[in-house]
Amino acid sequence: EWNDLLDSLAVDAAVRVLVVTGAGKHFCPGLDIKLLAQRSAAGIIPPKRQRPLTAVADYPKPVIGAINGACIGLALAWAAAFDIRFGTTTTKLSAPFARRGLVAEFAMGWTLPRLVGHANAMDLLISGRTIESDEALSMGLLNRVVAPAELVSAAMDYAREIAEFCSPIAMATAKAQVAGDWNRSRAEAE
């Protein structure tokens, strides 16, 4: 459903920016470890994704995350692929893969250092610790922090502003440039 929605909105000229948020108290509190253990014991293998979770990073329109509450594990990998991340004073983020005996999944070893720098990425991935919004903001994992009641309206205000004043072609090009220039020299990027 998510992929179908992305595909339909990508070609809808009336849609210039996406805002993604959690439907309840949390953006996504992470995988239920007990459920994972039950499925593993039963030999249940999850179906292969049609498209990588982080493919939203290559989406042609800006994607803004309105990160409410907890954003843990897989959810953090997904949110890290967004272009802009708003959080609240109650937002908590964690990449607890090492605490679960897992590798840094869903391109976190690639994405996280680009967002927060090598040292911060290593800290988060090795320790698996949970950080709060003020620390996430200071390291660049969140772009803005607002009161919980203002989260969606702040993200929507930002989205409306760029939808009104910024060229869709220029925004799409900027996204492609930033993604592509990671592997180019400064001279090649000019």
C-alpha atoms as an extended CHARMM CRD file, in Angstrom:
* protein
*
       190  EXT
         1         1  GLU       CA              0.0000000000        0.0000000000        0.0000000000  PROA      1               0.0000000000
         2         2  TRP       CA              2.8510000000        2.3930000000        0.8910000000  PROA      2               0.0000000000
         3         3  ASN       CA              4.6270000000        1.7550000000       -2.4100000000  PROA      3               0.0000000000
         4         4  ASP       CA              1.3930000000        2.1330000000       -4.3800000000  PROA      4               0.0000000000
         5         5  LEU       CA              0.6790000000        5.4140000000       -2.6110000000  PROA      5               0.0000000000
         6         6  LEU       CA              4.1940000000        6.7000000000       -3.3080000000  PROA      6               0.0000000000
         7         7  ASP       CA              3.8810000000        5.7710000000       -6.9750000000  PROA      7               0.0000000000
         8         8  SER       CA              0.5440000000        7.5420000000       -7.3850000000  PROA      8               0.0000000000
         9         9  LEU       CA              1.6880000000       10.6830000000       -5.5460000000  PROA      9               0.0000000000
        10        10  ALA       CA              4.9580000000       10.8510000000       -7.5030000000  PROA      10              0.0000000000
        11        11  VAL       CA              3.0620000000       11.5720000000      -10.7240000000  PROA      11              0.0000000000
        12        12  ASP       CA              0.4040000000       13.8090000000       -9.1500000000  PROA      12              0.0000000000
        13        13  ALA       CA              1.4180000000       17.3920000000      -10.0030000000  PROA      13              0.0000000000
        14        14  ALA       CA             -0.8750000000       18.7040000000       -7.2560000000  PROA      14              0.0000000000
        15        15  VAL       CA              1.2710000000       16.9430000000       -4.6230000000  PROA      15              0.0000000000
        16        16  ARG       CA              4.6000000000       18.7160000000       -4.1830000000  PROA      16              0.0000000000
        17        17  VAL       CA              5.7210000000       17.5460000000       -0.7110000000  PROA      17              0.0000000000
        18        18  LEU       CA              4.9490000000       14.5310000000        1.5110000000  PROA      18              0.0000000000
        19        19  VAL       CA              4.6200000000       14.6600000000        5.3010000000  PROA      19              0.0000000000
        20        20  VAL       CA              4.7950000000       11.3140000000        7.1020000000  PROA      20              0.0000000000
        21        21  THR       CA              3.8650000000       10.8370000000       10.7670000000  PROA      21              0.0000000000
        22        22  GLY       CA              2.7640000000        8.1010000000       13.1440000000  PROA      22              0.0000000000
        23        23  ALA       CA             -0.9450000000        7.4020000000       13.5230000000  PROA      23              0.0000000000
        24        24  GLY       CA             -0.8900000000        7.2020000000       17.2960000000  PROA      24              0.0000000000
        25        25  LYS       CA              1.2310000000        8.0620000000       20.2970000000  PROA      25              0.0000000000
        26        26  HSD       CA              4.4500000000        6.9500000000       18.5660000000  PROA      26              0.0000000000
        27        27  PHE       CA              5.9530000000        7.2110000000       15.1010000000  PROA      27              0.0000000000
        28        28  CYS       CA              6.9000000000        3.5260000000       15.4180000000  PROA      28              0.0000000000
        29        29  PRO       CA              8.1770000000        2.0020000000       18.6620000000  PROA      29              0.0000000000
        30        30  GLY       CA             10.0930000000       -0.7460000000       16.8510000000  PROA      30              0.0000000000
        31        31  LEU       CA              9.7630000000       -4.4480000000       16.3320000000  PROA      31              0.0000000000
        32        32  ASP       CA              8.1310000000       -6.6140000000       18.9640000000  PROA      32              0.0000000000
        33        33  ILE       CA             11.0710000000       -8.8130000000       20.0030000000  PROA      33              0.0000000000
        34        34  LYS       CA              8.7740000000      -11.5370000000       21.4010000000  PROA      34              0.0000000000
        35        35  LEU       CA              6.9330000000      -11.7140000000       18.0760000000  PROA      35              0.0000000000
        36        36  LEU       CA             10.2650000000      -11.9350000000       16.2320000000  PROA      36              0.0000000000
        37        37  ALA       CA             11.3670000000      -14.8140000000       18.4740000000  PROA      37              0.0000000000
        38        38  GLN       CA              8.0400000000      -16.6460000000       17.9480000000  PROA      38              0.0000000000
        39        39  ARG       CA              8.2500000000      -16.2660000000       14.1790000000  PROA      39              0.0000000000
        40        40  SER       CA             11.8710000000      -17.3450000000       14.1570000000  PROA      40              0.0000000000
        41        41  ALA       CA             11.1050000000      -20.4450000000       16.2630000000  PROA      41              0.0000000000
        42        42  ALA       CA              8.2260000000      -21.3030000000       13.9260000000  PROA      42              0.0000000000
        43        43  GLY       CA             10.4830000000      -20.9010000000       10.8750000000  PROA      43              0.0000000000
        44        44  ILE       CA              8.4110000000      -18.0390000000        9.4790000000  PROA      44              0.0000000000
        45        45  ILE       CA             10.4490000000      -16.0410000000        6.9860000000  PROA      45              0.0000000000
        46        46  PRO       CA              9.1720000000      -12.5250000000        6.2860000000  PROA      46              0.0000000000
        47        47  PRO       CA              8.2890000000      -11.8490000000        2.6600000000  PROA      47              0.0000000000
        48        48  LYS       CA             10.8860000000      -10.0260000000        0.5830000000  PROA      48              0.0000000000
        49        49  ARG       CA             10.1230000000       -6.3450000000        0.2110000000  PROA      49              0.0000000000
        50        50  GLN       CA              9.1190000000       -5.2080000000       -3.2680000000  PROA      50              0.0000000000
        51        51  ARG       CA             11.1920000000       -2.0730000000       -2.7440000000  PROA      51              0.0000000000
        52        52  PRO       CA             13.7660000000       -1.1970000000       -0.0870000000  PROA      52              0.0000000000
        53        53  LEU       CA             12.3470000000        0.6460000000        2.8970000000  PROA      53              0.0000000000
        54        54  THR       CA             14.8760000000        3.4280000000        2.3550000000  PROA      54              0.0000000000
        55        55  ALA       CA             13.8640000000        3.9320000000       -1.3080000000  PROA      55              0.0000000000
        56        56  VAL       CA             11.9810000000        7.0020000000       -0.0970000000  PROA      56              0.0000000000
        57        57  ALA       CA             15.4030000000        8.7260000000       -0.1160000000  PROA      57              0.0000000000
        58        58  ASP       CA             15.2580000000        8.5670000000       -3.9180000000  PROA      58              0.0000000000
        59        59  TYR       CA             11.7000000000        9.8640000000       -4.0950000000  PROA      59              0.0000000000
        60        60  PRO       CA             11.4220000000       12.8120000000       -6.5150000000  PROA      60              0.0000000000
        61        61  LYS       CA              9.5770000000       15.0390000000       -4.0260000000  PROA      61              0.0000000000
        62        62  PRO       CA             10.6550000000       16.2390000000       -0.5740000000  PROA      62              0.0000000000
        63        63  VAL       CA              9.6490000000       13.8770000000        2.2380000000  PROA      63              0.0000000000
        64        64  ILE       CA              9.2630000000       15.3880000000        5.6930000000  PROA      64              0.0000000000
        65        65  GLY       CA              9.0090000000       13.2100000000        8.7810000000  PROA      65              0.0000000000
        66        66  ALA       CA              6.9090000000       14.4060000000       11.6940000000  PROA      66              0.0000000000
        67        67  ILE       CA              8.4320000000       12.0770000000       14.2970000000  PROA      67              0.0000000000
        68        68  ASN       CA              6.0690000000       11.7400000000       17.2350000000  PROA      68              0.0000000000
        69        69  GLY       CA              7.0030000000        9.6970000000       20.3020000000  PROA      69              0.0000000000
        70        70  ALA       CA              9.2930000000        6.7020000000       19.8230000000  PROA      70              0.0000000000
        71        71  CYS       CA             11.1490000000        6.0360000000       16.5840000000  PROA      71              0.0000000000
        72        72  ILE       CA             13.1090000000        2.8380000000       17.1120000000  PROA      72              0.0000000000
        73        73  GLY       CA             15.0970000000        0.4430000000       14.9090000000  PROA      73              0.0000000000
        74        74  LEU       CA             13.5200000000       -0.1000000000       11.5160000000  PROA      74              0.0000000000
        75        75  ALA       CA             11.4780000000        3.0760000000       11.9950000000  PROA      75              0.0000000000
        76        76  LEU       CA             14.6540000000        5.0950000000       12.5510000000  PROA      76              0.0000000000
        77        77  ALA       CA             16.1580000000        3.6420000000        9.3720000000  PROA      77              0.0000000000
        78        78  TRP       CA             13.0220000000        4.7030000000        7.5030000000  PROA      78              0.0000000000
        79        79  ALA       CA             12.9780000000        8.1730000000        9.0830000000  PROA      79              0.0000000000
        80        80  ALA       CA             16.6940000000        8.6300000000        8.3420000000  PROA      80              0.0000000000
        81        81  ALA       CA             15.8330000000        8.2790000000        4.6450000000  PROA      81              0.0000000000
        82        82  PHE       CA             13.4620000000       11.2720000000        4.8380000000  PROA      82              0.0000000000
        83        83  ASP       CA             14.7660000000       14.6520000000        3.6900000000  PROA      83              0.0000000000
        84        84  ILE       CA             13.7440000000       16.6280000000        6.7830000000  PROA      84              0.0000000000
        85        85  ARG       CA             12.8080000000       15.3650000000       10.2500000000  PROA      85              0.0000000000
        86        86  PHE       CA             10.7140000000       17.2790000000       12.7640000000  PROA      86              0.0000000000
        87        87  GLY       CA             10.5380000000       15.9000000000       16.2890000000  PROA      87              0.0000000000
        88        88  THR       CA              8.9280000000       16.8570000000       19.5740000000  PROA      88              0.0000000000
        89        89  THR       CA             10.1920000000       17.3680000000       23.0820000000  PROA      89              0.0000000000
        90        90  THR       CA              9.0330000000       13.7860000000       23.7590000000  PROA      90              0.0000000000
        91        91  THR       CA             10.6040000000       12.1520000000       20.6860000000  PROA      91              0.0000000000
        92        92  LYS       CA             12.9850000000        9.2820000000       21.4580000000  PROA      92              0.0000000000
        93        93  LEU       CA             15.1810000000        7.6410000000       18.8340000000  PROA      93              0.0000000000
        94        94  SER       CA             17.2640000000        4.4810000000       18.8900000000  PROA      94              0.0000000000
        95        95  ALA       CA             19.1080000000        2.0820000000       16.6060000000  PROA      95              0.0000000000
        96        96  PRO       CA             19.1270000000       -0.8970000000       19.0270000000  PROA      96              0.0000000000
        97        97  PHE       CA             20.3790000000       -3.4600000000       16.5090000000  PROA      97              0.0000000000
        98        98  ALA       CA             23.5420000000       -4.3590000000       18.4850000000  PROA      98              0.0000000000
        99        99  ARG       CA             21.4140000000       -4.9290000000       21.6060000000  PROA      99              0.0000000000
       100       100  ARG       CA             19.3740000000       -7.4520000000       19.6200000000  PROA      100             0.0000000000
       101       101  GLY       CA             22.3600000000       -9.2310000000       18.0880000000  PROA      101             0.0000000000
       102       102  LEU       CA             21.5830000000       -7.7450000000       14.6810000000  PROA      102             0.0000000000
       103       103  VAL       CA             23.6750000000       -5.8490000000       12.1600000000  PROA      103             0.0000000000
       104       104  ALA       CA             22.8650000000       -2.2090000000       11.3550000000  PROA      104             0.0000000000
       105       105  GLU       CA             19.9700000000       -2.9570000000        9.0310000000  PROA      105             0.0000000000
       106       106  PHE       CA             18.3080000000       -1.0490000000        6.2260000000  PROA      106             0.0000000000
       107       107  ALA       CA             21.3740000000        0.9600000000        5.1390000000  PROA      107             0.0000000000
       108       108  MET       CA             21.8930000000        2.4850000000        8.6000000000  PROA      108             0.0000000000
       109       109  GLY       CA             25.6670000000        2.0490000000        8.2360000000  PROA      109             0.0000000000
       110       110  TRP       CA             25.4920000000        4.2500000000        5.1430000000  PROA      110             0.0000000000
       111       111  THR       CA             22.7520000000        6.7220000000        6.0940000000  PROA      111             0.0000000000
       112       112  LEU       CA             23.5220000000        7.4630000000        9.7340000000  PROA      112             0.0000000000
       113       113  PRO       CA             27.1380000000        8.6720000000        9.2920000000  PROA      113             0.0000000000
       114       114  ARG       CA             25.9620000000       11.0100000000        6.5310000000  PROA      114             0.0000000000
       115       115  LEU       CA             23.3850000000       12.5360000000        8.8670000000  PROA      115             0.0000000000
       116       116  VAL       CA             25.2440000000       12.7020000000       12.1730000000  PROA      116             0.0000000000
       117       117  GLY       CA             28.9140000000       12.1210000000       11.3680000000  PROA      117             0.0000000000
       118       118  HSD       CA             31.1050000000        9.0890000000       11.9050000000  PROA      118             0.0000000000
       119       119  ALA       CA             31.6010000000        9.3880000000       15.6720000000  PROA      119             0.0000000000
       120       120  ASN       CA             27.9120000000        9.9100000000       16.4680000000  PROA      120             0.0000000000
       121       121  ALA       CA             26.8840000000        7.0920000000       14.1090000000  PROA      121             0.0000000000
       122       122  MET       CA             29.3270000000        4.7150000000       15.7900000000  PROA      122             0.0000000000
       123       123  ASP       CA             28.0480000000        5.7400000000       19.2160000000  PROA      123             0.0000000000
       124       124  LEU       CA             24.4180000000        5.0980000000       18.2490000000  PROA      124             0.0000000000
       125       125  LEU       CA             25.0580000000        1.8550000000       16.3560000000  PROA      125             0.0000000000
       126       126  ILE       CA             27.4850000000        0.2620000000       18.8280000000  PROA      126             0.0000000000
       127       127  SER       CA             25.6490000000        1.2370000000       22.0120000000  PROA      127             0.0000000000
       128       128  GLY       CA             22.0860000000        0.9220000000       20.7450000000  PROA      128             0.0000000000
       129       129  ARG       CA             21.2050000000        3.5770000000       23.3060000000  PROA      129             0.0000000000
       130       130  THR       CA             18.0840000000        5.7180000000       23.1410000000  PROA      130             0.0000000000
       131       131  ILE       CA             18.5130000000        9.4470000000       22.6270000000  PROA      131             0.0000000000
       132       132  GLU       CA             16.0400000000       12.2250000000       23.2300000000  PROA      132             0.0000000000
       133       133  SER       CA             15.1150000000       15.0290000000       20.8830000000  PROA      133             0.0000000000
       134       134  ASP       CA             17.5730000000       17.6290000000       22.1960000000  PROA      134             0.0000000000
       135       135  GLU       CA             20.5530000000       15.3380000000       21.5500000000  PROA      135             0.0000000000
       136       136  ALA       CA             19.1240000000       14.2260000000       18.1900000000  PROA      136             0.0000000000
       137       137  LEU       CA             18.7680000000       17.8830000000       17.1950000000  PROA      137             0.0000000000
       138       138  SER       CA             22.3080000000       18.7500000000       18.2430000000  PROA      138             0.0000000000
       139       139  MET       CA             23.7940000000       15.8990000000       16.2020000000  PROA      139             0.0000000000
       140       140  GLY       CA             21.6340000000       16.5780000000       13.1250000000  PROA      140             0.0000000000
       141       141  LEU       CA             19.3230000000       13.5820000000       13.3110000000  PROA      141             0.0000000000
       142       142  LEU       CA             16.3800000000       15.9520000000       13.7540000000  PROA      142             0.0000000000
       143       143  ASN       CA             16.1090000000       19.2790000000       11.9380000000  PROA      143             0.0000000000
       144       144  ARG       CA             13.6060000000       20.9160000000       14.3010000000  PROA      144             0.0000000000
       145       145  VAL       CA             12.0260000000       20.1750000000       17.6710000000  PROA      145             0.0000000000
       146       146  VAL       CA              8.6070000000       21.5310000000       18.6510000000  PROA      146             0.0000000000
       147       147  ALA       CA              6.0080000000       20.8970000000       21.3470000000  PROA      147             0.0000000000
       148       148  PRO       CA              4.0490000000       17.6530000000       20.7780000000  PROA      148             0.0000000000
       149       149  ALA       CA              0.8060000000       19.5070000000       20.0470000000  PROA      149             0.0000000000
       150       150  GLU       CA              2.5490000000       21.5620000000       17.3320000000  PROA      150             0.0000000000
       151       151  LEU       CA              4.3190000000       18.7370000000       15.4830000000  PROA      151             0.0000000000
       152       152  VAL       CA              2.0220000000       18.1110000000       12.5380000000  PROA      152             0.0000000000
       153       153  SER       CA              1.1340000000       21.7730000000       12.0800000000  PROA      153             0.0000000000
       154       154  ALA       CA              4.8310000000       22.7880000000       12.1080000000  PROA      154             0.0000000000
       155       155  ALA       CA              5.7090000000       20.1070000000        9.5510000000  PROA      155             0.0000000000
       156       156  MET       CA              2.7080000000       21.0300000000        7.4100000000  PROA      156             0.0000000000
       157       157  ASP       CA              3.5670000000       24.7510000000        7.5870000000  PROA      157             0.0000000000
       158       158  TYR       CA              7.0780000000       23.9500000000        6.3790000000  PROA      158             0.0000000000
       159       159  ALA       CA              5.6810000000       21.7210000000        3.6210000000  PROA      159             0.0000000000
       160       160  ARG       CA              3.2290000000       24.4140000000        2.4960000000  PROA      160             0.0000000000
       161       161  GLU       CA              5.9880000000       27.0110000000        2.3760000000  PROA      161             0.0000000000
       162       162  ILE       CA              8.2840000000       24.9560000000        0.1580000000  PROA      162             0.0000000000
       163       163  ALA       CA              5.3610000000       23.7800000000       -1.9900000000  PROA      163             0.0000000000
       164       164  GLU       CA              4.3620000000       27.3950000000       -2.5990000000  PROA      164             0.0000000000
       165       165  PHE       CA              7.7580000000       29.0300000000       -3.0450000000  PROA      165             0.0000000000
       166       166  CYS       CA             10.0810000000       26.3190000000       -4.3870000000  PROA      166             0.0000000000
       167       167  SER       CA             10.2150000000       24.8280000000       -7.8670000000  PROA      167             0.0000000000
       168       168  PRO       CA              9.3570000000       21.1090000000       -7.9690000000  PROA      168             0.0000000000
       169       169  ILE       CA             12.1160000000       20.5690000000      -10.5520000000  PROA      169             0.0000000000
       170       170  ALA       CA             14.6570000000       22.4350000000       -8.4120000000  PROA      170             0.0000000000
       171       171  MET       CA             13.6920000000       20.4420000000       -5.3030000000  PROA      171             0.0000000000
       172       172  ALA       CA             13.9390000000       17.1180000000       -7.1560000000  PROA      172             0.0000000000
       173       173  THR       CA             17.2660000000       18.1510000000       -8.6480000000  PROA      173             0.0000000000
       174       174  ALA       CA             18.6260000000       19.1930000000       -5.2410000000  PROA      174             0.0000000000
       175       175  LYS       CA             17.7120000000       15.7790000000       -3.8350000000  PROA      175             0.0000000000
       176       176  ALA       CA             19.4630000000       14.0270000000       -6.7230000000  PROA      176             0.0000000000
       177       177  GLN       CA             22.5150000000       16.2900000000       -6.4090000000  PROA      177             0.0000000000
       178       178  VAL       CA             22.9420000000       15.6970000000       -2.6860000000  PROA      178             0.0000000000
       179       179  ALA       CA             22.5640000000       11.9300000000       -3.1290000000  PROA      179             0.0000000000
       180       180  GLY       CA             24.8810000000       11.7470000000       -6.1220000000  PROA      180             0.0000000000
       181       181  ASP       CA             27.5310000000       14.1590000000       -4.8700000000  PROA      181             0.0000000000
       182       182  TRP       CA             28.4750000000       11.9250000000       -1.9290000000  PROA      182             0.0000000000
       183       183  ASN       CA             30.5880000000        9.9130000000       -4.3410000000  PROA      183             0.0000000000
       184       184  ARG       CA             31.9210000000       12.7750000000       -6.4680000000  PROA      184             0.0000000000
       185       185  SER       CA             34.7510000000       15.2120000000       -6.0300000000  PROA      185             0.0000000000
       186       186  ARG       CA             33.9320000000       18.8920000000       -5.5680000000  PROA      186             0.0000000000
       187       187  ALA       CA             35.0950000000       19.5680000000       -9.1270000000  PROA      187             0.0000000000
       188       188  GLU       CA             32.8110000000       16.8320000000      -10.5100000000  PROA      188             0.0000000000
       189       189  ALA       CA             29.8730000000       18.2260000000       -8.5270000000  PROA      189             0.0000000000
       190       190  GLU       CA             30.2150000000       21.7360000000      -10.0160000000  PROA      190             0.0000000000
